[in-house]
PDB file of C-alpha atoms in Angstrom:
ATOM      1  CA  UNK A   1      -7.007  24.831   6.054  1.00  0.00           C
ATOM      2  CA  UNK A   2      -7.974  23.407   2.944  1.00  0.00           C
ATOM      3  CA  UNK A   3      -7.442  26.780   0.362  1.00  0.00           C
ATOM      4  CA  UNK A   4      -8.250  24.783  -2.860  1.00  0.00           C
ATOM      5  CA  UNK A   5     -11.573  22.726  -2.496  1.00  0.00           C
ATOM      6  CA  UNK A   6     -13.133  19.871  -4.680  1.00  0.00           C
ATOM      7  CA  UNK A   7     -15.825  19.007  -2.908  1.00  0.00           C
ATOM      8  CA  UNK A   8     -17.311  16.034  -4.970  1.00  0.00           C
ATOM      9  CA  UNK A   9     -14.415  13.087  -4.557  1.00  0.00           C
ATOM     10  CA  UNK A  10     -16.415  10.954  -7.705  1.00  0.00           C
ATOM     11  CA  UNK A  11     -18.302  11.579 -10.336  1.00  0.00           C
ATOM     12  CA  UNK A  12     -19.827   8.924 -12.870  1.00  0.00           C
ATOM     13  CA  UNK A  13     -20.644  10.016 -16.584  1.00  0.00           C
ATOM     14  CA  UNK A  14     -22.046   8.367 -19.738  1.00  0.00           C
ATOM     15  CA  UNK A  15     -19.604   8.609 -22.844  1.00  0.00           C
ATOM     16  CA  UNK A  16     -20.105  11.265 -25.412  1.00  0.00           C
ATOM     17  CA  UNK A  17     -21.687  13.295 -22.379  1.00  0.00           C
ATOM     18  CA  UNK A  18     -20.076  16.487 -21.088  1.00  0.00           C
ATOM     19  CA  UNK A  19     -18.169  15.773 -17.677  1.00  0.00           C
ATOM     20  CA  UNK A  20     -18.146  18.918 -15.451  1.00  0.00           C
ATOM     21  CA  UNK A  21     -15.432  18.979 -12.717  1.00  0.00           C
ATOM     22  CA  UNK A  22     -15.796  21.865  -9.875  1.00  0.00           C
ATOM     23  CA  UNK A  23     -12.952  23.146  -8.064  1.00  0.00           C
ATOM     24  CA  UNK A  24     -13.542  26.183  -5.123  1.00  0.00           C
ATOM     25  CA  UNK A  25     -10.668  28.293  -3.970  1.00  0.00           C
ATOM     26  CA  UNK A  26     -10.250  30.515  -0.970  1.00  0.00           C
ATOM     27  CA  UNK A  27      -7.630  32.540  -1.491  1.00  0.00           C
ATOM     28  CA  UNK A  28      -7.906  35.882  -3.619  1.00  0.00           C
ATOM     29  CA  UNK A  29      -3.948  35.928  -4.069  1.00  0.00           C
ATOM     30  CA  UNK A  30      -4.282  33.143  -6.623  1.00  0.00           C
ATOM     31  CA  UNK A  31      -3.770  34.351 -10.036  1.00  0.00           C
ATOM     32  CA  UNK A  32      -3.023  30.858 -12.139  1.00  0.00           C
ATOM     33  CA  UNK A  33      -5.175  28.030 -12.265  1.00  0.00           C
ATOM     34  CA  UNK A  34      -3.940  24.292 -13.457  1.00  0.00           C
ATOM     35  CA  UNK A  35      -6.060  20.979 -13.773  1.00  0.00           C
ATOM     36  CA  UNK A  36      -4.057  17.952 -13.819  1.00  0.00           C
ATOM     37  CA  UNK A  37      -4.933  14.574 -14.787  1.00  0.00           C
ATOM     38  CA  UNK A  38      -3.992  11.180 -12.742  1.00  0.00           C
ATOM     39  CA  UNK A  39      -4.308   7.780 -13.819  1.00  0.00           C
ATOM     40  CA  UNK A  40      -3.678   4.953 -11.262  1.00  0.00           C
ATOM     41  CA  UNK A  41       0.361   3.964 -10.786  1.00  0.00           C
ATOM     42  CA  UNK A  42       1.186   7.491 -12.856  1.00  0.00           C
ATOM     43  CA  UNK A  43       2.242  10.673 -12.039  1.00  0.00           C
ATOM     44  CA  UNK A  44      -0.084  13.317 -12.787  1.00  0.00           C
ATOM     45  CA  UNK A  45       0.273  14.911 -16.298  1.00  0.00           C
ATOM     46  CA  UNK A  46      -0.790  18.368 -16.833  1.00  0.00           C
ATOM     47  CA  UNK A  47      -3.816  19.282 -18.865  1.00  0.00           C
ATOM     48  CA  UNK A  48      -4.739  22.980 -18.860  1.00  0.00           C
ATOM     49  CA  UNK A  49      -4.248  26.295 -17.122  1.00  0.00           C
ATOM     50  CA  UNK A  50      -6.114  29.304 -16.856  1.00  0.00           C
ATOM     51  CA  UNK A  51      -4.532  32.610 -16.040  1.00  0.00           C
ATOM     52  CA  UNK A  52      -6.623  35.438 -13.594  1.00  0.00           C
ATOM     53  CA  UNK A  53      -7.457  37.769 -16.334  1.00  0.00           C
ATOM     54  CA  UNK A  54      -9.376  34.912 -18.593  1.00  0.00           C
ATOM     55  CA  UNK A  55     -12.362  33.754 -17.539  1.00  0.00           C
ATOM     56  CA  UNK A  56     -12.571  30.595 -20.489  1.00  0.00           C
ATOM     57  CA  UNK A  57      -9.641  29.010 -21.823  1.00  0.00           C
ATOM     58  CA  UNK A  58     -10.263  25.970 -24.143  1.00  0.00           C
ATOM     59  CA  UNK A  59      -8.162  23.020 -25.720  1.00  0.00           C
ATOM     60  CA  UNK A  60      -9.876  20.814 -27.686  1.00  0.00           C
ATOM     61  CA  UNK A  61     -12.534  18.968 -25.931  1.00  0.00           C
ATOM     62  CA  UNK A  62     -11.190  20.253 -22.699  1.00  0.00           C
ATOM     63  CA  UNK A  63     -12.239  23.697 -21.447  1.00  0.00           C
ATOM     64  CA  UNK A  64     -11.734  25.154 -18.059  1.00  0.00           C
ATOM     65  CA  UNK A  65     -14.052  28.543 -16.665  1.00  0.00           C
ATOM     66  CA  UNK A  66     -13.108  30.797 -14.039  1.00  0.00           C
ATOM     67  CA  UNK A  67     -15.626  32.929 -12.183  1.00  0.00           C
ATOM     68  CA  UNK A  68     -13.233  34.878  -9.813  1.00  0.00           C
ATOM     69  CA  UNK A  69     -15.830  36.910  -8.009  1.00  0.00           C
ATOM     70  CA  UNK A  70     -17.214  33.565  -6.704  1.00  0.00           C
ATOM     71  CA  UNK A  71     -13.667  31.935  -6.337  1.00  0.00           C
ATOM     72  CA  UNK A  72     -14.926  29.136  -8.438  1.00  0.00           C
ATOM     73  CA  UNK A  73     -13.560  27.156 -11.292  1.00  0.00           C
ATOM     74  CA  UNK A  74     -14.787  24.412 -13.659  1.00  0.00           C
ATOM     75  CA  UNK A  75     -13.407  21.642 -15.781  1.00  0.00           C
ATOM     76  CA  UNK A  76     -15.504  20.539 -18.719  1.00  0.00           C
ATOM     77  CA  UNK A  77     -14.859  17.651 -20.679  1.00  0.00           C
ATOM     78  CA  UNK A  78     -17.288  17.336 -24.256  1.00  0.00           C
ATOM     79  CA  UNK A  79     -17.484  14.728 -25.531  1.00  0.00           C
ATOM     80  CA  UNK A  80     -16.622  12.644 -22.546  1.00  0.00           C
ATOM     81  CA  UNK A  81     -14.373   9.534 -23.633  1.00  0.00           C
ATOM     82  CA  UNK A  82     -13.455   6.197 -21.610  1.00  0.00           C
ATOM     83  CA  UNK A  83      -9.808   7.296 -21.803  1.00  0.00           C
ATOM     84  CA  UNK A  84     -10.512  10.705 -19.414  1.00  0.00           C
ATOM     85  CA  UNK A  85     -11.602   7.887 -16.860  1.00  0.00           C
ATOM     86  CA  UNK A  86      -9.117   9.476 -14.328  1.00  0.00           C
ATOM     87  CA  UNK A  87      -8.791  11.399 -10.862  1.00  0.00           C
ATOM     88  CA  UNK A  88      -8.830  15.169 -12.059  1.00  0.00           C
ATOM     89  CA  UNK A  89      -6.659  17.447  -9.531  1.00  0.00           C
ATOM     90  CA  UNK A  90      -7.134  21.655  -9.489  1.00  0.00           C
ATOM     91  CA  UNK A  91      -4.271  23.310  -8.797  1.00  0.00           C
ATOM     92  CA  UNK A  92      -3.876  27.022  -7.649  1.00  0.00           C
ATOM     93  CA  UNK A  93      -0.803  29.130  -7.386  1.00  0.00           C
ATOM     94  CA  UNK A  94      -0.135  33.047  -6.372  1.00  0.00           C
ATOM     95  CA  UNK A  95       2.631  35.100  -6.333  1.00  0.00           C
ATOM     96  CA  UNK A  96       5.093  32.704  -4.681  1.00  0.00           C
ATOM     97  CA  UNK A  97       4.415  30.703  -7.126  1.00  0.00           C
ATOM     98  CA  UNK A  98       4.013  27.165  -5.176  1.00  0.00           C
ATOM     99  CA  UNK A  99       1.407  25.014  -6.175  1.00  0.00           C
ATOM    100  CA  UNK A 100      -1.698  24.346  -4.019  1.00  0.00           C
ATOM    101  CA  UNK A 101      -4.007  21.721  -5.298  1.00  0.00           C
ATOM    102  CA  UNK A 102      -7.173  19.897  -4.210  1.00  0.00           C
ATOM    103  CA  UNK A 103      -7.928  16.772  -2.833  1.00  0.00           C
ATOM    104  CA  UNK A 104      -8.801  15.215  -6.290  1.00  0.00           C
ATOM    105  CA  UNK A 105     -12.248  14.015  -8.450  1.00  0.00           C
ATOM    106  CA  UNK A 106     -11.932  10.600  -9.535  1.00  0.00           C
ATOM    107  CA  UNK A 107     -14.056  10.553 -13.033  1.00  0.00           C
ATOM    108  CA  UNK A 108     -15.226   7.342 -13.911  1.00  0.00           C
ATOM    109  CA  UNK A 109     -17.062   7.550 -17.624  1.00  0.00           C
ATOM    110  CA  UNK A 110     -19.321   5.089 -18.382  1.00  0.00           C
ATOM    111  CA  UNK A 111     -19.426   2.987 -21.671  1.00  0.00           C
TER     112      UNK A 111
ATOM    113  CA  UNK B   1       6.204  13.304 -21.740  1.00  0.00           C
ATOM    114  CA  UNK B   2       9.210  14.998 -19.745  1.00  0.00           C
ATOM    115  CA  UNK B   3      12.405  12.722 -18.981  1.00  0.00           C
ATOM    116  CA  UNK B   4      11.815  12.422 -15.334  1.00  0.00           C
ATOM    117  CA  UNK B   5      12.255   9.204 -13.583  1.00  0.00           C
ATOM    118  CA  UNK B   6      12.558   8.332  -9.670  1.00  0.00           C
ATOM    119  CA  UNK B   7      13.590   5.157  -7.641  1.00  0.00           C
ATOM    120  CA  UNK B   8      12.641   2.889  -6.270  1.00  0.00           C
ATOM    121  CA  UNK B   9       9.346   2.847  -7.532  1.00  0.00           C
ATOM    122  CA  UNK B  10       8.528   0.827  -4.621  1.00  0.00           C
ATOM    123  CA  UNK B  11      10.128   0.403  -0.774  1.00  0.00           C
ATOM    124  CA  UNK B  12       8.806  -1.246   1.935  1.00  0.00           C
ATOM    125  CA  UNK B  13      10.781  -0.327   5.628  1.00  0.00           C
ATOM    126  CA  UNK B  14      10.810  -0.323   9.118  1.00  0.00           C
ATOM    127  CA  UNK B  15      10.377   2.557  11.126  1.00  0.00           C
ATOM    128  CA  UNK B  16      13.199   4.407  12.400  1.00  0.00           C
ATOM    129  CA  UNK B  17      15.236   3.806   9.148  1.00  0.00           C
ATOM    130  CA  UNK B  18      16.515   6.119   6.970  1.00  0.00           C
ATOM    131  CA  UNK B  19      15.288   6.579   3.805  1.00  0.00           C
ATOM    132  CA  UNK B  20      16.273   7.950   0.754  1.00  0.00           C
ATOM    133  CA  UNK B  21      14.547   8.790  -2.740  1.00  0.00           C
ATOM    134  CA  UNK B  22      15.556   9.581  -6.137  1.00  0.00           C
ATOM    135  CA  UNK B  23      14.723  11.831  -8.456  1.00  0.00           C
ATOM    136  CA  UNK B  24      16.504  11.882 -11.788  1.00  0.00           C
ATOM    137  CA  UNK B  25      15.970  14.427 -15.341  1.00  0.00           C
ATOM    138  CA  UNK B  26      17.344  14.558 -18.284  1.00  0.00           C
ATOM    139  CA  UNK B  27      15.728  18.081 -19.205  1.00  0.00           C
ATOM    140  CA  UNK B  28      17.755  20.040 -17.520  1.00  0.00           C
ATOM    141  CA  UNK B  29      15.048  21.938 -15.958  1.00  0.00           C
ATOM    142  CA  UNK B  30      16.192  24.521 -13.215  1.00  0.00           C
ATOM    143  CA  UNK B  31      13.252  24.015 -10.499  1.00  0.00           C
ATOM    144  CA  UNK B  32      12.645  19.996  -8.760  1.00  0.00           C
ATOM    145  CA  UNK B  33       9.968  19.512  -6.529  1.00  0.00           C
ATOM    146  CA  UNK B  34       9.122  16.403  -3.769  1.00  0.00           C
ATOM    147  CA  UNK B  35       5.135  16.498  -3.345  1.00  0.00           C
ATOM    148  CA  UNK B  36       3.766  13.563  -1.213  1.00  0.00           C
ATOM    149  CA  UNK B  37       0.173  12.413  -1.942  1.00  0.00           C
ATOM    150  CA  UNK B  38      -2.421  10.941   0.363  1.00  0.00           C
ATOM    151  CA  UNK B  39      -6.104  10.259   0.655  1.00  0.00           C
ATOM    152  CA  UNK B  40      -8.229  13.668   1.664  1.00  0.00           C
ATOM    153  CA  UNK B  41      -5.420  15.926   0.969  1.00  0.00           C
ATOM    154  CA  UNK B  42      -4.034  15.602  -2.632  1.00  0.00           C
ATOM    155  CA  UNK B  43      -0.375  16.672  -3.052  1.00  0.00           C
ATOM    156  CA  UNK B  44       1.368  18.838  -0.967  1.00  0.00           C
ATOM    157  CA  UNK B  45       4.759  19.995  -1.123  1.00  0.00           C
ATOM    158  CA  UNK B  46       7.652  18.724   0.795  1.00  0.00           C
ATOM    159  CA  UNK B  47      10.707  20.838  -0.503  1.00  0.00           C
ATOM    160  CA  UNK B  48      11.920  22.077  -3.636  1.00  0.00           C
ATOM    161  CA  UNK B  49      15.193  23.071  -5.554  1.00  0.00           C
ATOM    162  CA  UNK B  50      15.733  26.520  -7.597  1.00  0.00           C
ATOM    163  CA  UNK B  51      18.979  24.978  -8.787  1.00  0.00           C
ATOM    164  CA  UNK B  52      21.923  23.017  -7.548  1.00  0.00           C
ATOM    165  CA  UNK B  53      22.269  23.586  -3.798  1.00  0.00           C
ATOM    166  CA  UNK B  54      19.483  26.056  -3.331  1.00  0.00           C
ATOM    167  CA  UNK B  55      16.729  24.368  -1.940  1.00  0.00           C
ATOM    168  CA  UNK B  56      13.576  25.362   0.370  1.00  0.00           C
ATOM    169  CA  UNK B  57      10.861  23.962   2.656  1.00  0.00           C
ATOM    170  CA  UNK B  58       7.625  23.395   1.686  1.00  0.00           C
ATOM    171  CA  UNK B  59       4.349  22.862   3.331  1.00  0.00           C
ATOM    172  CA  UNK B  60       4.873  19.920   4.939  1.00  0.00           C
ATOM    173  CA  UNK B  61       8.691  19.639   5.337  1.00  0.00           C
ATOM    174  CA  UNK B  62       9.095  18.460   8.830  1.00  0.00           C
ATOM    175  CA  UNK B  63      10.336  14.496   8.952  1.00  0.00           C
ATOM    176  CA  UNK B  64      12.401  15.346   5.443  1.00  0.00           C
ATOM    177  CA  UNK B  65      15.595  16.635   3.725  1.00  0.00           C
ATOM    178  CA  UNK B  66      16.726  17.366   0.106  1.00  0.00           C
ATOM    179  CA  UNK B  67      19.873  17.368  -1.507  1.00  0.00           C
ATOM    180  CA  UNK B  68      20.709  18.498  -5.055  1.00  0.00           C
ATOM    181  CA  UNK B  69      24.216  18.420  -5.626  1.00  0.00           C
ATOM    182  CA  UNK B  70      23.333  18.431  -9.461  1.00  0.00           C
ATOM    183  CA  UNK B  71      21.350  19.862 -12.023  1.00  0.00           C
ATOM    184  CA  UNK B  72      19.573  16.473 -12.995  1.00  0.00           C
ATOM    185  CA  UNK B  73      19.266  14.991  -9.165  1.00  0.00           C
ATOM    186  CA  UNK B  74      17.062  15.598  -6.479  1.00  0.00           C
ATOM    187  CA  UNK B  75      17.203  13.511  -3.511  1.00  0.00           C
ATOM    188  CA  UNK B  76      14.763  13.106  -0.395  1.00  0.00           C
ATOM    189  CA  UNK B  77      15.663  11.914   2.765  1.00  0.00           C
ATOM    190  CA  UNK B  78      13.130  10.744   5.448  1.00  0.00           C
ATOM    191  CA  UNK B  79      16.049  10.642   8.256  1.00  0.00           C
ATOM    192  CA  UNK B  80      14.593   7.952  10.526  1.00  0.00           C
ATOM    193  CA  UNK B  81      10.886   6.873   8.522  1.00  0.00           C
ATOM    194  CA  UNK B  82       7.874   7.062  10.889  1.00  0.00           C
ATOM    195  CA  UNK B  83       4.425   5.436   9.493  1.00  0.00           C
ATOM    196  CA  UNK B  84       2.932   8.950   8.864  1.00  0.00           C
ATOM    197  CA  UNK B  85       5.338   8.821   6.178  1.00  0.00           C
ATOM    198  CA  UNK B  86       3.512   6.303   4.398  1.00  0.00           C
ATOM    199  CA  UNK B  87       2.491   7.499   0.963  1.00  0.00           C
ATOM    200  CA  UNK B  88       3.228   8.376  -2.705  1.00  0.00           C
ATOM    201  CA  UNK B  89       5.923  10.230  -3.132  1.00  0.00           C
ATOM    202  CA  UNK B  90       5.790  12.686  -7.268  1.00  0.00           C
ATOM    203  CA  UNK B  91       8.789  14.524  -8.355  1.00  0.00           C
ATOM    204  CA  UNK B  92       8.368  17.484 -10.582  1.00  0.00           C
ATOM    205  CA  UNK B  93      10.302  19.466 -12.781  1.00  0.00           C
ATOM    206  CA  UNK B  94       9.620  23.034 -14.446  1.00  0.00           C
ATOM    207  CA  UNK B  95      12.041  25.475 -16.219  1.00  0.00           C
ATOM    208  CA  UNK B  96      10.867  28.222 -14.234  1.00  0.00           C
ATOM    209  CA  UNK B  97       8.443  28.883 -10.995  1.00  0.00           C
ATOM    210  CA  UNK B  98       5.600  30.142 -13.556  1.00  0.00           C
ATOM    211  CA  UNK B  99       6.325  26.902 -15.847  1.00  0.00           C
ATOM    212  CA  UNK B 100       4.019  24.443 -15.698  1.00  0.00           C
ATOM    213  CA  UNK B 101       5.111  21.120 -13.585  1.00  0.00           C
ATOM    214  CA  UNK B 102       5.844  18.219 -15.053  1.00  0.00           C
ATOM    215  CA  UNK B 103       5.504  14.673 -12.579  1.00  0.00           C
ATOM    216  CA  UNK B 104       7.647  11.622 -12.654  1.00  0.00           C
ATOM    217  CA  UNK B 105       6.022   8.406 -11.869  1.00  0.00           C
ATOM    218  CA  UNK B 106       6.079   8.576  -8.269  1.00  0.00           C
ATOM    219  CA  UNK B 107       7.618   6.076  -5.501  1.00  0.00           C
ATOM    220  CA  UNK B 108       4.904   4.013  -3.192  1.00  0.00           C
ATOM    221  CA  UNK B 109       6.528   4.331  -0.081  1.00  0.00           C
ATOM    222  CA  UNK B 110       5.403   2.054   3.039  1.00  0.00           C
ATOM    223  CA  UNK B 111       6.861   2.601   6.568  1.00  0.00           C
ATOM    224  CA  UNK B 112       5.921  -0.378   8.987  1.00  0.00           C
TER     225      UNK B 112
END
């Protein structure tokens, strides 16, 4: 049972773009919301959070959305750089507190 | 980027061996995790470590043991290695459970 969902496993995007990563949840216990980045032969590196009460939360170019009533979250990369060429993972935790992430988006952006 | 390291980075056995991994820090962080990664269902949790000695099971724990008999080392076991233990294996560290985790750089482990 698969609680944290990216459904699209690639997506391909033209540089200076805006790269928009989805991530769908199943669980209404989660209350903290984490996207971590992975490049190949690395461990994945953290990137940004969102807590249940925000719905934006934004870090430079990245910003991540949260639309709890439709258990859906979103990455969003502006402008989109070669360097975020990556596999993005959403990660979801409740009140235990372990980590649940998806199955990974590898971005590939496009010179 | 958080002082985490882990060996081997790579290990190639047979099955039935035992198997052991390494996971060192030098941030003195109270919580270590073992995730395993593999295609279709990104990382999932093997065990963890709320400080030396205290240890739980995670998701997918069966097949695996931990150790931490210090603050800076967590150790994974895979008693006697089966193939469907094939995979990357992350380490992660975090001062607390509501700190984020931070990843080492992961061991590619192949059972034959």
């Amino acid at each position: 049972d698969q609680q944290v969902k990216q459904n699209s496993p690639s997506l391909s995007v033209q540089e200076g773009r805006i790269s928009i990563l989805n991530c769908d949840y199943t669980n209404s216990m989660f209350d903290y919301f984490l996207w971590y980045k992975k490049y190949p032969a690395e461990g994945p590196t953290f990137l940004i959070s969102i807590s249940s009460i925000k719905d934006k939360n934004e870090d430079g170019r990245f910003t991540v959305f949260l639309n709890k009533s439709a258990k859906h979250l979103s990455l969003h990369i502006v402008p989109s750089q070669p360097g975020d060429s990556a596999v993005y993972f959403c990660a979801a935790s409740d009140s235990n507190e372990k980590l649940t992430f998806g199955t990974g988006t590898r971005l590939t952006i496009i010179p | 980027d958080a002082g985490i390291t882990q060996s081997p980075r790579h290990k190639v056995t047979e099955t039935g061996t035992p198997v052991t991994l390494r996971c060192h820090q030098t941030e003195n962080h109270r919580y270590m995790y073992w995730y395993r990664q593999d295609p279709g269902h990104g990382l999932r949790l093997i065990h963890y470590s709320y400080g030396v000695k205290d240890t739980d099971k995670g998701e997918v724990s069966d097949g695996y043991s931990v150790s931490r008999s210090k603050t800076e080392d967590f150790l994974l076991t895979l008693e006697s290695a089966t193939s469907s233990q094939t995979s990357v294996y992350f380490c992660a560290i975090s001062e607390s459970r509501q700190e984020t985790q931070y990843f080492g750089p992961g061991t590619r482990l192949l059972v034959l």
